[in-house]
Short mmCIF file of C-alpha atoms (C1' of nucleotides) in Angstrom, two decimals:
data_model
loop_
_atom_site.label_atom_id
_atom_site.label_comp_id
_atom_site.label_asym_id
_atom_site.label_seq_id
_atom_site.Cartn_x
_atom_site.Cartn_y
_atom_site.Cartn_z
CA MET E 10 -24.34 44.01 -24.68
CA THR E 11 -21.11 44.33 -25.95
CA PRO E 12 -19.83 40.66 -25.76
CA PRO E 13 -16.72 41.52 -23.44
CA LEU E 14 -13.76 40.54 -25.03
CA HIS E 15 -12.64 38.15 -22.63
CA LEU E 16 -14.57 37.25 -19.45
CA SER E 17 -12.59 33.98 -19.28
CA LEU E 18 -9.87 33.80 -16.54
CA ALA E 19 -7.81 32.20 -19.17
CA GLY E 20 -7.96 34.93 -21.46
CA GLN E 21 -7.45 37.54 -19.11
CA ALA E 22 -4.29 35.59 -17.78
CA VAL E 23 -3.15 35.49 -21.28
CA ASP E 24 -3.07 39.33 -21.83
CA VAL E 25 -1.69 39.57 -18.28
CA LEU E 26 1.25 37.24 -18.55
CA ARG E 27 1.84 38.47 -22.31
CA GLU E 28 2.38 41.83 -21.11
CA GLN E 29 4.76 40.95 -18.57
CA VAL E 30 6.98 38.80 -20.70
CA LEU E 31 6.91 41.65 -23.77
CA THR E 32 7.74 44.22 -21.11
CA GLY E 33 10.83 41.93 -19.35
CA GLU E 34 8.86 41.91 -16.14
CA ILE E 35 9.46 38.32 -16.40
CA PRO E 36 13.06 38.39 -17.50
CA PRO E 37 13.98 35.97 -20.31
CA GLY E 38 15.60 32.61 -19.02
CA SER E 39 13.48 32.77 -15.98
CA ARG E 40 10.81 30.15 -15.14
CA VAL E 41 7.23 30.49 -14.80
CA ASN E 42 5.98 28.93 -11.61
CA GLU E 43 2.39 27.44 -11.91
CA VAL E 44 1.29 27.94 -8.33
CA GLU E 45 2.94 31.07 -7.54
CA VAL E 46 1.72 32.94 -10.97
CA ALA E 47 -1.90 31.47 -10.19
CA GLN E 48 -1.85 32.57 -6.83
CA LYS E 49 -0.46 36.02 -7.92
CA LEU E 50 -3.24 36.12 -10.28
CA GLY E 51 -5.69 35.13 -7.95
CA ILE E 52 -7.00 32.28 -10.40
CA SER E 53 -6.48 28.29 -9.95
CA ARG E 54 -4.03 26.57 -12.15
CA GLY E 55 -6.10 25.15 -14.75
CA PRO E 56 -6.86 28.40 -16.38
CA LEU E 57 -3.46 29.86 -15.99
CA ARG E 58 -1.93 26.40 -17.59
CA GLU E 59 -4.15 27.09 -20.52
CA ALA E 60 -2.89 30.81 -20.79
CA ILE E 61 0.84 29.40 -20.66
CA ARG E 62 0.23 26.88 -23.20
CA HIS E 63 -1.45 29.65 -25.76
CA LEU E 64 1.92 31.82 -25.08
CA ALA E 65 3.55 29.04 -25.79
CA SER E 66 1.83 28.49 -29.11
CA GLU E 67 2.77 32.19 -29.66
CA GLY E 68 6.74 31.43 -29.13
CA LEU E 69 6.48 33.62 -26.15
CA LEU E 70 7.40 30.76 -23.94
CA THR E 71 8.92 27.49 -24.34
CA LEU E 72 7.65 24.43 -22.54
CA VAL E 73 9.74 21.61 -21.34
CA PRO E 74 8.09 18.47 -20.09
CA HIS E 75 7.89 18.06 -16.40
CA ARG E 76 10.11 21.12 -15.73
CA GLY E 77 7.69 24.11 -16.69
CA ALA E 78 7.35 26.90 -19.04
CA PHE E 79 10.51 29.50 -19.72
CA VAL E 80 10.96 32.86 -21.17
CA PRO E 81 12.87 31.69 -24.38
CA ASP E 82 16.33 33.34 -24.37
CA ALA E 83 17.64 34.17 -27.55
CA GLY E 84 20.96 34.62 -29.41
CA PRO E 85 21.88 36.05 -32.85
CA GLU E 86 20.89 33.10 -34.74
CA ASP E 87 17.35 33.30 -33.76
CA VAL E 88 17.14 37.04 -34.76
CA LYS E 89 18.30 35.95 -38.08
CA ALA E 90 16.20 32.96 -38.56
CA LEU E 91 13.01 34.84 -37.50
CA PHE E 92 14.02 37.87 -39.62
CA GLU E 93 13.86 35.16 -42.40
CA LEU E 94 10.30 34.72 -41.64
CA ARG E 95 9.20 38.08 -40.93
CA THR E 96 10.88 39.44 -44.54
CA ALA E 97 8.77 36.55 -46.18
CA LEU E 98 5.84 37.58 -44.71
CA GLU E 99 6.18 41.46 -44.76
CA CYS E 100 7.35 41.52 -48.38
CA ALA E 101 4.29 39.64 -49.39
CA ALA E 102 2.11 42.09 -47.53
CA ALA E 103 3.89 45.11 -49.10
CA GLU E 104 3.41 43.36 -52.70
CA LEU E 105 -0.35 42.53 -51.85
CA ALA E 106 -0.86 46.32 -50.17
CA ALA E 107 0.64 47.68 -53.20
CA SER E 108 -2.19 46.04 -55.48
CA ARG E 109 -5.14 46.17 -53.21
CA ARG E 110 -4.40 49.32 -51.38
CA THR E 111 -7.38 51.62 -51.32
CA ASP E 112 -7.24 55.61 -51.25
CA VAL E 113 -8.02 55.62 -47.73
CA ASP E 114 -5.40 52.88 -46.99
CA LEU E 115 -2.87 55.13 -48.80
CA VAL E 116 -4.06 58.30 -46.19
CA ARG E 117 -3.83 56.21 -43.46
CA LEU E 118 0.05 55.46 -44.42
CA GLN E 119 0.67 58.74 -44.97
CA ASP E 120 -0.82 59.54 -41.60
CA VAL E 121 1.09 57.72 -39.65
CA CYS E 122 4.44 58.39 -41.67
CA ALA E 123 3.42 62.08 -40.89
CA GLU E 124 3.24 61.70 -37.20
CA SER E 125 6.47 59.93 -37.06
CA ARG E 126 8.06 62.64 -38.81
CA ARG E 127 6.29 65.22 -36.34
CA ASN E 128 7.33 63.27 -33.33
CA TYR E 129 10.70 62.80 -34.40
CA ARG E 130 11.05 66.89 -35.08
CA ALA E 131 9.96 67.20 -31.91
CA GLY E 132 12.77 65.58 -30.33
CA GLN E 133 11.36 62.02 -29.69
CA PRO E 134 13.36 59.27 -30.92
CA PHE E 135 10.56 57.54 -33.21
CA PRO E 136 8.76 55.34 -30.82
CA TYR E 137 8.58 51.79 -31.53
CA ARG E 138 4.67 52.26 -31.04
CA LEU E 139 4.58 54.40 -34.34
CA ASP E 140 6.86 51.85 -36.08
CA LEU E 141 4.51 49.20 -34.83
CA ALA E 142 1.48 51.52 -36.38
CA PHE E 143 2.92 51.68 -39.73
CA HIS E 144 3.53 48.11 -40.23
CA GLN E 145 -0.08 47.21 -38.94
CA THR E 146 -1.57 49.79 -41.27
CA LEU E 147 0.22 48.50 -44.26
CA LEU E 148 -0.69 44.95 -42.99
CA ASP E 149 -4.70 46.29 -43.06
CA ALA E 150 -3.92 47.34 -46.69
CA ALA E 151 -2.88 44.06 -47.83
CA ARG E 152 -6.04 42.44 -46.99
CA SER E 153 -4.42 39.18 -46.24
CA PRO E 154 -6.07 37.83 -42.99
CA TYR E 155 -3.73 34.65 -42.56
CA ILE E 156 -0.68 36.66 -43.30
CA ALA E 157 -1.57 39.44 -41.03
CA GLU E 158 -2.27 37.17 -38.06
CA GLN E 159 1.21 35.67 -38.70
CA VAL E 160 2.79 39.21 -38.89
CA ARG E 161 0.89 40.24 -35.50
CA LEU E 162 2.93 36.96 -34.04
CA VAL E 163 6.21 37.50 -35.60
CA GLN E 164 6.00 41.03 -34.67
CA GLN E 165 5.56 39.96 -31.01
CA ARG E 166 8.59 37.68 -30.97
CA VAL E 167 10.58 40.41 -32.25
CA VAL E 168 9.59 42.60 -29.28
CA LEU E 169 10.66 39.46 -27.15
CA LEU E 170 14.25 39.35 -28.70
CA ARG E 171 14.61 43.27 -28.18
CA SER E 172 14.06 42.68 -24.61
CA ALA E 173 16.13 39.72 -24.34
CA LEU E 174 19.17 40.99 -26.51
CA GLY E 175 19.01 43.98 -24.34
CA ASP E 176 18.57 46.38 -27.22
CA ASP E 177 16.51 49.33 -26.97
CA PRO E 178 17.86 51.19 -30.51
CA PRO E 179 15.97 54.12 -32.08
CA HIS E 180 16.61 53.03 -35.43
CA GLN E 181 14.59 56.25 -36.38
CA HIS E 182 16.11 57.90 -38.99
CA ALA E 183 16.87 55.22 -41.94
CA SER E 184 13.43 53.67 -40.99
CA MET E 185 11.34 56.47 -41.17
CA ASP E 186 12.82 57.03 -44.62
CA ASP E 187 12.25 53.58 -45.36
CA HIS E 188 8.77 53.97 -44.64
CA ASP E 189 8.29 57.00 -46.75
CA GLU E 190 9.76 55.14 -49.76
CA LEU E 191 7.52 52.29 -49.21
CA VAL E 192 4.16 54.52 -49.40
CA ARG E 193 5.50 56.02 -52.38
CA THR E 194 5.77 52.62 -54.02
CA ILE E 195 2.42 51.37 -52.69
CA ALA E 196 0.77 54.65 -54.05
CA ASP E 197 2.30 53.86 -57.46
CA GLY E 198 0.93 50.07 -56.99
CA ASP E 199 4.62 48.83 -57.85
CA ALA E 200 4.33 45.81 -56.06
CA ALA E 201 7.77 44.27 -57.18
CA LYS E 202 9.48 47.49 -56.06
CA ALA E 203 7.55 47.37 -52.66
CA SER E 204 8.50 43.97 -51.90
CA THR E 205 12.37 45.32 -52.36
CA VAL E 206 12.04 48.10 -50.40
CA MET E 207 10.51 46.15 -47.75
CA ARG E 208 13.19 43.70 -47.60
CA ARG E 209 16.01 46.22 -47.53
CA HIS E 210 14.08 47.98 -44.74
CA LEU E 211 13.88 44.79 -42.79
CA SER E 212 17.71 43.60 -43.35
CA ARG E 213 18.45 46.94 -42.00
CA VAL E 214 16.47 46.83 -38.86
CA CYS E 215 17.80 43.47 -38.39
CA ALA E 216 21.46 44.19 -38.70
CA GLN E 217 20.70 46.80 -36.11
CA MET E 218 19.50 44.54 -33.67
CA LEU E 219 22.51 42.42 -34.63
CA THR E 220 24.86 45.23 -33.91
CA SER E 221 23.27 47.12 -31.11
CA SER E 222 23.11 43.61 -28.90
CA THR E 223 24.89 43.09 -25.69
CA HIS E 224 25.78 39.67 -26.57
CA MET U 9 16.93 5.86 -23.52
CA THR U 10 14.87 7.51 -26.11
CA PRO U 11 13.22 10.27 -24.33
CA PRO U 12 9.70 9.21 -25.41
CA LEU U 13 8.40 11.79 -27.89
CA HIS U 14 5.33 12.39 -25.73
CA LEU U 15 4.38 10.60 -22.32
CA SER U 16 2.10 13.37 -21.57
CA LEU U 17 -1.71 12.21 -22.19
CA ALA U 18 -2.19 15.89 -23.86
CA GLY U 19 0.41 15.22 -26.15
CA GLN U 20 -1.40 11.75 -27.43
CA ALA U 21 -4.57 13.23 -27.49
CA VAL U 22 -2.88 15.96 -29.96
CA ASP U 23 -1.96 13.40 -32.05
CA VAL U 24 -4.98 11.26 -32.08
CA LEU U 25 -7.17 14.29 -32.53
CA ARG U 26 -5.22 15.60 -35.17
CA GLU U 27 -5.40 12.49 -37.05
CA GLN U 28 -8.82 12.50 -36.84
CA VAL U 29 -9.64 16.19 -37.74
CA LEU U 30 -7.36 15.81 -41.07
CA THR U 31 -8.80 12.47 -42.21
CA GLY U 32 -12.50 14.17 -41.91
CA GLU U 33 -12.93 11.29 -39.48
CA ILE U 34 -14.46 14.44 -37.62
CA PRO U 35 -16.02 15.92 -40.63
CA PRO U 36 -15.74 19.91 -40.81
CA GLY U 37 -18.41 21.85 -39.15
CA SER U 38 -19.01 19.28 -36.70
CA ARG U 39 -18.62 20.15 -32.71
CA VAL U 40 -16.25 18.48 -30.59
CA ASN U 41 -17.88 17.37 -27.26
CA GLU U 42 -15.66 17.39 -24.38
CA VAL U 43 -16.72 14.48 -22.06
CA GLU U 44 -17.67 12.45 -25.01
CA VAL U 45 -14.32 12.69 -26.49
CA ALA U 46 -12.63 12.44 -23.10
CA GLN U 47 -14.17 9.23 -22.30
CA LYS U 48 -13.49 7.85 -25.71
CA LEU U 49 -9.84 8.33 -25.18
CA GLY U 50 -9.94 7.25 -21.77
CA ILE U 51 -8.68 10.55 -20.38
CA SER U 52 -9.94 13.36 -18.27
CA ARG U 53 -11.34 16.65 -19.86
CA GLY U 54 -8.06 18.25 -18.46
CA PRO U 55 -5.44 17.04 -20.84
CA LEU U 56 -7.91 16.83 -23.61
CA ARG U 57 -8.93 20.70 -23.16
CA GLU U 58 -4.96 21.25 -23.61
CA ALA U 59 -5.13 18.97 -26.60
CA ILE U 60 -7.95 21.11 -28.30
CA ARG U 61 -6.45 24.42 -27.34
CA HIS U 62 -3.36 23.20 -29.15
CA LEU U 63 -5.18 22.31 -32.21
CA ALA U 64 -7.01 25.34 -32.27
CA SER U 65 -3.72 27.42 -32.21
CA GLU U 66 -2.77 25.39 -35.44
CA GLY U 67 -5.82 26.51 -36.76
CA LEU U 68 -7.27 22.80 -37.00
CA LEU U 69 -10.08 23.65 -34.46
CA THR U 70 -12.15 27.21 -33.98
CA LEU U 71 -12.96 27.80 -30.49
CA VAL U 72 -16.47 29.42 -29.81
CA PRO U 73 -16.68 30.68 -25.94
CA HIS U 74 -19.07 28.77 -23.77
CA ARG U 75 -19.81 26.78 -26.83
CA GLY U 76 -17.09 24.41 -27.39
CA ALA U 77 -14.56 23.47 -30.21
CA PHE U 78 -15.69 23.07 -33.89
CA VAL U 79 -13.65 21.47 -36.84
CA PRO U 80 -13.70 24.95 -38.92
CA ASP U 81 -15.71 24.61 -42.49
CA ALA U 82 -14.06 26.75 -45.00
CA GLY U 83 -15.29 28.53 -48.46
CA PRO U 84 -13.27 29.54 -51.57
CA GLU U 85 -11.90 32.83 -49.68
CA ASP U 86 -10.31 30.91 -47.08
CA VAL U 87 -8.54 28.86 -49.86
CA LYS U 88 -7.24 31.99 -51.57
CA ALA U 89 -6.08 33.87 -48.41
CA LEU U 90 -4.29 30.69 -46.93
CA PHE U 91 -2.55 30.06 -50.49
CA GLU U 92 -1.08 33.87 -50.29
CA LEU U 93 0.09 32.98 -46.74
CA ARG U 94 1.64 29.61 -48.46
CA THR U 95 3.21 31.11 -51.47
CA ALA U 96 4.86 33.82 -48.94
CA LEU U 97 6.33 31.33 -47.10
CA GLU U 98 7.25 28.67 -49.60
CA CYS U 99 8.62 31.21 -52.14
CA ALA U 100 10.96 32.54 -49.50
CA ALA U 101 11.87 28.98 -48.74
CA ALA U 102 12.59 28.35 -52.32
CA GLU U 103 14.94 31.39 -52.55
CA LEU U 104 16.83 30.36 -49.40
CA ALA U 105 17.16 26.63 -50.71
CA ALA U 106 18.74 27.92 -54.15
CA SER U 107 20.97 29.85 -52.04
CA ARG U 108 21.98 27.44 -49.25
CA ARG U 109 21.30 23.97 -50.57
CA THR U 110 24.10 21.42 -50.21
CA ASP U 111 25.01 18.68 -52.58
CA VAL U 112 23.23 16.18 -50.46
CA ASP U 113 19.81 18.26 -50.42
CA LEU U 114 19.96 18.35 -54.35
CA VAL U 115 20.20 14.49 -54.43
CA ARG U 116 17.36 14.04 -52.08
CA LEU U 117 15.34 16.53 -53.79
CA GLN U 118 16.02 14.66 -57.24
CA ASP U 119 15.38 11.57 -55.37
CA VAL U 120 11.67 12.72 -54.19
CA CYS U 121 10.97 13.60 -57.97
CA ALA U 122 12.77 10.29 -59.37
CA GLU U 123 10.22 8.33 -56.98
CA SER U 124 7.34 10.52 -57.88
CA ARG U 125 7.91 9.66 -61.58
CA ARG U 126 8.44 6.17 -60.97
CA ASN U 127 5.09 6.00 -58.93
CA TYR U 128 3.39 7.77 -62.08
CA ARG U 129 4.52 5.59 -64.64
CA ALA U 130 3.42 2.65 -62.30
CA GLY U 131 0.05 3.88 -62.67
CA GLN U 132 -0.81 5.71 -59.14
CA PRO U 133 -1.70 9.22 -59.33
CA PHE U 134 1.00 10.85 -57.70
CA PRO U 135 -0.06 10.40 -53.93
CA TYR U 136 -0.43 13.35 -51.85
CA ARG U 137 2.48 12.11 -49.61
CA LEU U 138 5.26 12.45 -52.16
CA ASP U 139 4.17 16.08 -52.86
CA LEU U 140 4.24 16.64 -48.85
CA ALA U 141 7.83 14.70 -49.20
CA PHE U 142 9.01 17.29 -51.90
CA HIS U 143 7.92 20.58 -49.97
CA GLN U 144 9.56 19.30 -46.56
CA THR U 145 12.58 18.08 -48.33
CA LEU U 146 12.97 21.78 -50.10
CA LEU U 147 12.09 22.93 -46.70
CA ASP U 148 15.13 21.46 -45.07
CA ALA U 149 17.68 22.69 -47.97
CA ALA U 150 16.03 26.08 -46.91
CA ARG U 151 17.63 25.89 -43.42
CA SER U 152 15.22 28.20 -41.87
CA PRO U 153 13.72 26.96 -38.82
CA TYR U 154 10.82 29.50 -38.30
CA ILE U 155 9.68 29.28 -42.13
CA ALA U 156 9.80 25.69 -41.85
CA GLU U 157 7.73 25.39 -38.90
CA GLN U 158 5.10 27.89 -40.03
CA VAL U 159 5.04 25.89 -43.71
CA ARG U 160 4.30 22.80 -41.59
CA LEU U 161 1.32 24.65 -40.30
CA VAL U 162 -0.03 25.88 -43.37
CA GLN U 163 0.36 22.36 -45.21
CA GLN U 164 -1.66 21.00 -42.30
CA ARG U 165 -4.36 23.74 -42.99
CA VAL U 166 -4.46 22.69 -46.45
CA VAL U 167 -5.04 19.32 -45.83
CA LEU U 168 -7.75 20.20 -43.61
CA LEU U 169 -9.22 22.71 -46.64
CA ARG U 170 -9.04 19.57 -48.93
CA SER U 171 -11.27 17.59 -46.91
CA ALA U 172 -13.82 20.53 -46.24
CA LEU U 173 -14.13 21.27 -49.77
CA GLY U 174 -14.71 17.68 -50.84
CA ASP U 175 -11.77 17.85 -53.20
CA ASP U 176 -9.44 14.80 -53.68
CA PRO U 177 -7.64 15.80 -57.04
CA PRO U 178 -4.74 14.08 -58.46
CA HIS U 179 -3.20 17.43 -59.74
CA GLN U 180 -0.60 15.14 -60.88
CA HIS U 181 1.34 15.79 -64.04
CA ALA U 182 1.72 19.47 -63.84
CA SER U 183 2.85 19.20 -60.28
CA MET U 184 5.54 17.13 -60.94
CA ASP U 185 6.70 19.20 -63.83
CA ASP U 186 6.92 22.09 -61.62
CA HIS U 187 8.72 20.18 -59.03
CA ASP U 188 11.59 19.24 -61.85
CA GLU U 189 11.67 22.60 -62.78
CA LEU U 190 12.14 23.79 -59.16
CA VAL U 191 14.92 21.53 -58.48
CA ARG U 192 16.60 22.54 -61.68
CA THR U 193 16.78 26.31 -60.90
CA ILE U 194 17.63 25.08 -57.01
CA ALA U 195 20.43 23.25 -58.54
CA ASP U 196 21.48 26.17 -60.43
CA GLY U 197 21.29 28.43 -57.37
CA ASP U 198 18.80 30.68 -58.92
CA ALA U 199 16.98 32.54 -56.14
CA ALA U 200 14.61 34.77 -58.02
CA LYS U 201 13.92 32.11 -60.64
CA ALA U 202 13.12 29.30 -57.71
CA SER U 203 10.82 32.00 -56.24
CA THR U 204 8.93 32.67 -59.39
CA VAL U 205 8.50 28.80 -60.38
CA MET U 206 7.38 28.29 -56.96
CA ARG U 207 4.73 30.93 -57.09
CA ARG U 208 3.31 29.41 -60.15
CA HIS U 209 3.58 26.04 -58.73
CA LEU U 210 1.22 27.21 -56.05
CA SER U 211 -1.07 29.43 -58.07
CA ARG U 212 -1.79 26.15 -60.03
CA VAL U 213 -2.43 24.03 -56.81
CA CYS U 214 -4.42 26.81 -55.69
CA ALA U 215 -6.53 27.45 -58.58
CA GLN U 216 -7.04 23.56 -58.96
CA MET U 217 -8.51 23.37 -55.49
CA LEU U 218 -10.86 26.15 -56.39
CA THR U 219 -12.17 24.50 -59.44
CA SER U 220 -12.38 21.08 -58.37
CA SER U 221 -14.19 21.96 -55.07
CA THR U 222 -17.64 20.86 -54.78
CA HIS U 223 -18.94 24.11 -53.44
"C1'" DA O 23 -50.42 30.49 -35.52
"C1'" DA O 24 -46.76 33.34 -34.19
"C1'" DA O 25 -44.18 35.55 -30.84
"C1'" DC O 26 -42.85 35.98 -26.25
"C1'" DT O 27 -41.27 34.49 -21.64
"C1'" DG O 28 -39.37 31.07 -18.31
"C1'" DC O 29 -37.44 26.81 -17.40
"C1'" DC O 30 -34.36 22.79 -18.14
"C1'" DA O 31 -30.59 19.90 -19.97
"C1'" DA O 32 -26.02 19.77 -21.55
"C1'" DC O 33 -22.07 21.68 -21.80
"C1'" DT O 34 -18.16 24.50 -20.88
"C1'" DG O 35 -15.34 27.27 -17.10
"C1'" DT O 36 -13.01 26.64 -13.06
"C1'" DC O 37 -11.30 24.79 -8.71
"C1'" DG O 38 -8.96 22.03 -5.25
"C1'" DA O 39 -6.66 17.56 -4.43
"C1'" DC O 40 -3.75 13.47 -5.50
"C1'" DA O 41 -0.05 10.88 -7.99
"C1'" DG O 42 4.54 10.86 -10.59
"C1'" DT O 43 8.42 12.82 -12.31
"C1'" DT O 44 12.50 16.19 -11.59
"C1'" DG O 45 16.45 18.23 -10.08
"C1'" DA O 46 19.18 18.98 -6.02
"C1'" DC O 47 21.30 18.16 -1.84
"C1'" DA O 48 23.13 15.02 1.86
"C1'" DC O 49 25.65 11.35 2.76
"C1'" DG O 50 28.44 7.55 2.18
"C1'" DT O 51 32.55 5.37 -0.61
"C1'" DT O 52 37.16 4.96 -2.90
"C1'" DA M 24 38.64 15.54 -2.63
"C1'" DA M 25 36.05 13.39 -6.31
"C1'" DC M 26 32.65 10.60 -7.34
"C1'" DG M 27 28.68 8.00 -7.02
"C1'" DT M 28 24.06 6.87 -4.59
"C1'" DG M 29 19.97 7.55 -1.93
"C1'" DT M 30 16.79 10.52 -0.31
"C1'" DC M 31 13.58 14.57 -0.33
"C1'" DA M 32 11.15 18.69 -1.54
"C1'" DA M 33 9.11 21.45 -5.46
"C1'" DC M 34 6.69 21.25 -9.13
"C1'" DT M 35 3.96 19.52 -13.03
"C1'" DG M 36 0.67 16.13 -15.13
"C1'" DT M 37 -3.55 13.88 -14.12
"C1'" DC M 38 -8.28 13.75 -11.81
"C1'" DG M 39 -13.31 14.27 -10.37
"C1'" DA M 40 -16.59 17.57 -8.96
"C1'" DC M 41 -18.70 22.02 -8.46
"C1'" DA M 42 -20.55 26.35 -10.55
"C1'" DG M 43 -22.27 29.25 -14.39
"C1'" DT M 44 -23.69 29.82 -19.28
"C1'" DT M 45 -25.85 28.53 -23.63
"C1'" DG M 46 -29.34 27.02 -26.63
"C1'" DG M 47 -33.48 24.71 -26.81
"C1'" DC M 48 -38.04 23.48 -25.69
"C1'" DA M 49 -42.42 23.97 -23.19
"C1'" DG M 50 -46.09 26.66 -21.85
"C1'" DT M 51 -48.57 30.93 -22.22
"C1'" DT M 52 -50.17 35.02 -24.26
"C1'" DT M 53 -52.35 37.62 -28.39
#
DNA sequence: AAACTGCCAACTGTCGACAGTTGACACGTT
DNA sequence: AACGTGTCAACTGTCGACAGTTGGCAGTTT
């Protein structure tokens, strides 16, 4: 009845590989051997190749002809360039969210912020999970499917960069404040200010990634 | 000496198929049969499948499990949503171009505009080629590789939408004026205004696509 | 005549094997 | 000892064949 989200071996391989790349289980700079991984996953090279190409199209692997697939190893310039893209997309999303949000969108955003605060007071350092949830909720409110899709892909690459730079920072407090302010401007329907606040938020996050990186 | 851009059959197939999809040679809504196309290209199904998946990742084909690949057929909502993405990206590019442009970037932009004018006076209706060249040149001036890549993909999808909507409009004069104004603001280094002008330009182009569509 | 059921052809998903290329190692040369 | 050359194993690129699924059509039932 439920059309199983992926029954295809290639689809499953995409999920498994993506997880392994994003968690750093396959470390940046390392190579992905087709036969080896295929055997490990218990599938043939065909579906695995499709999975590899798919992840490459998401920017999670880079393909070198006749050499294979590598987990990209990134430097500070990549962080800056990627955040230029992220800023373009998420500022636009913030603007759209400010003008399109419904009341339930607003409640959802406030809920995420509240949970972050609660979590923070409980001692935990603002898990990345909640940051993602916030941006995702904001994106839903923007109701722009193409922008949403691209943001999803960019955020994935940001996660990869984190592991590549050996950076695991709780940027915590400042980000929570940014999020709160963003929600307020979105509540007001102030598109221009939402964009400005988002830009400041992202430039702060970017700066922190650059300073806390081990390179 | 020149490392041949693609020797791989899959790469060649991507080029051929992309061309056929973008020109409408394979009409929107139609299906891509793997064995048939593979035979026509004189290759096996493996490389062709990779090509199909690649084009799907660019948004030029949609994949349906166990059914195959289709050229997406689009409606007005798709145009609007896609232009939201395009606007986000190209406005950011315009801002960056305004602050990063070199003198030779400026000359290149002016050249493209001049050629458009010349072409227009010669009677020709501002070929799409020159419009693309302008946006491409502006993108080079922005020096933001990730944004540039995404814009390239979006522009491709716009071309596809044109063929899907049966729209082949010379928006000509207004666009040329927009381009000229954009170049002036970029020359001034006025990032904020560059973004504004770009936004107006794209909303105009989008509106024209919507009104002149046959649906 | 409409609707349901079971079969069938066409096509995609997957596999194992072969061919061509790459980078590295060992050997010989200066 | 440093450098150039030839060989080789490992891996990717490609192919043809098999298996499973889908949508449609014919036949049957009401």
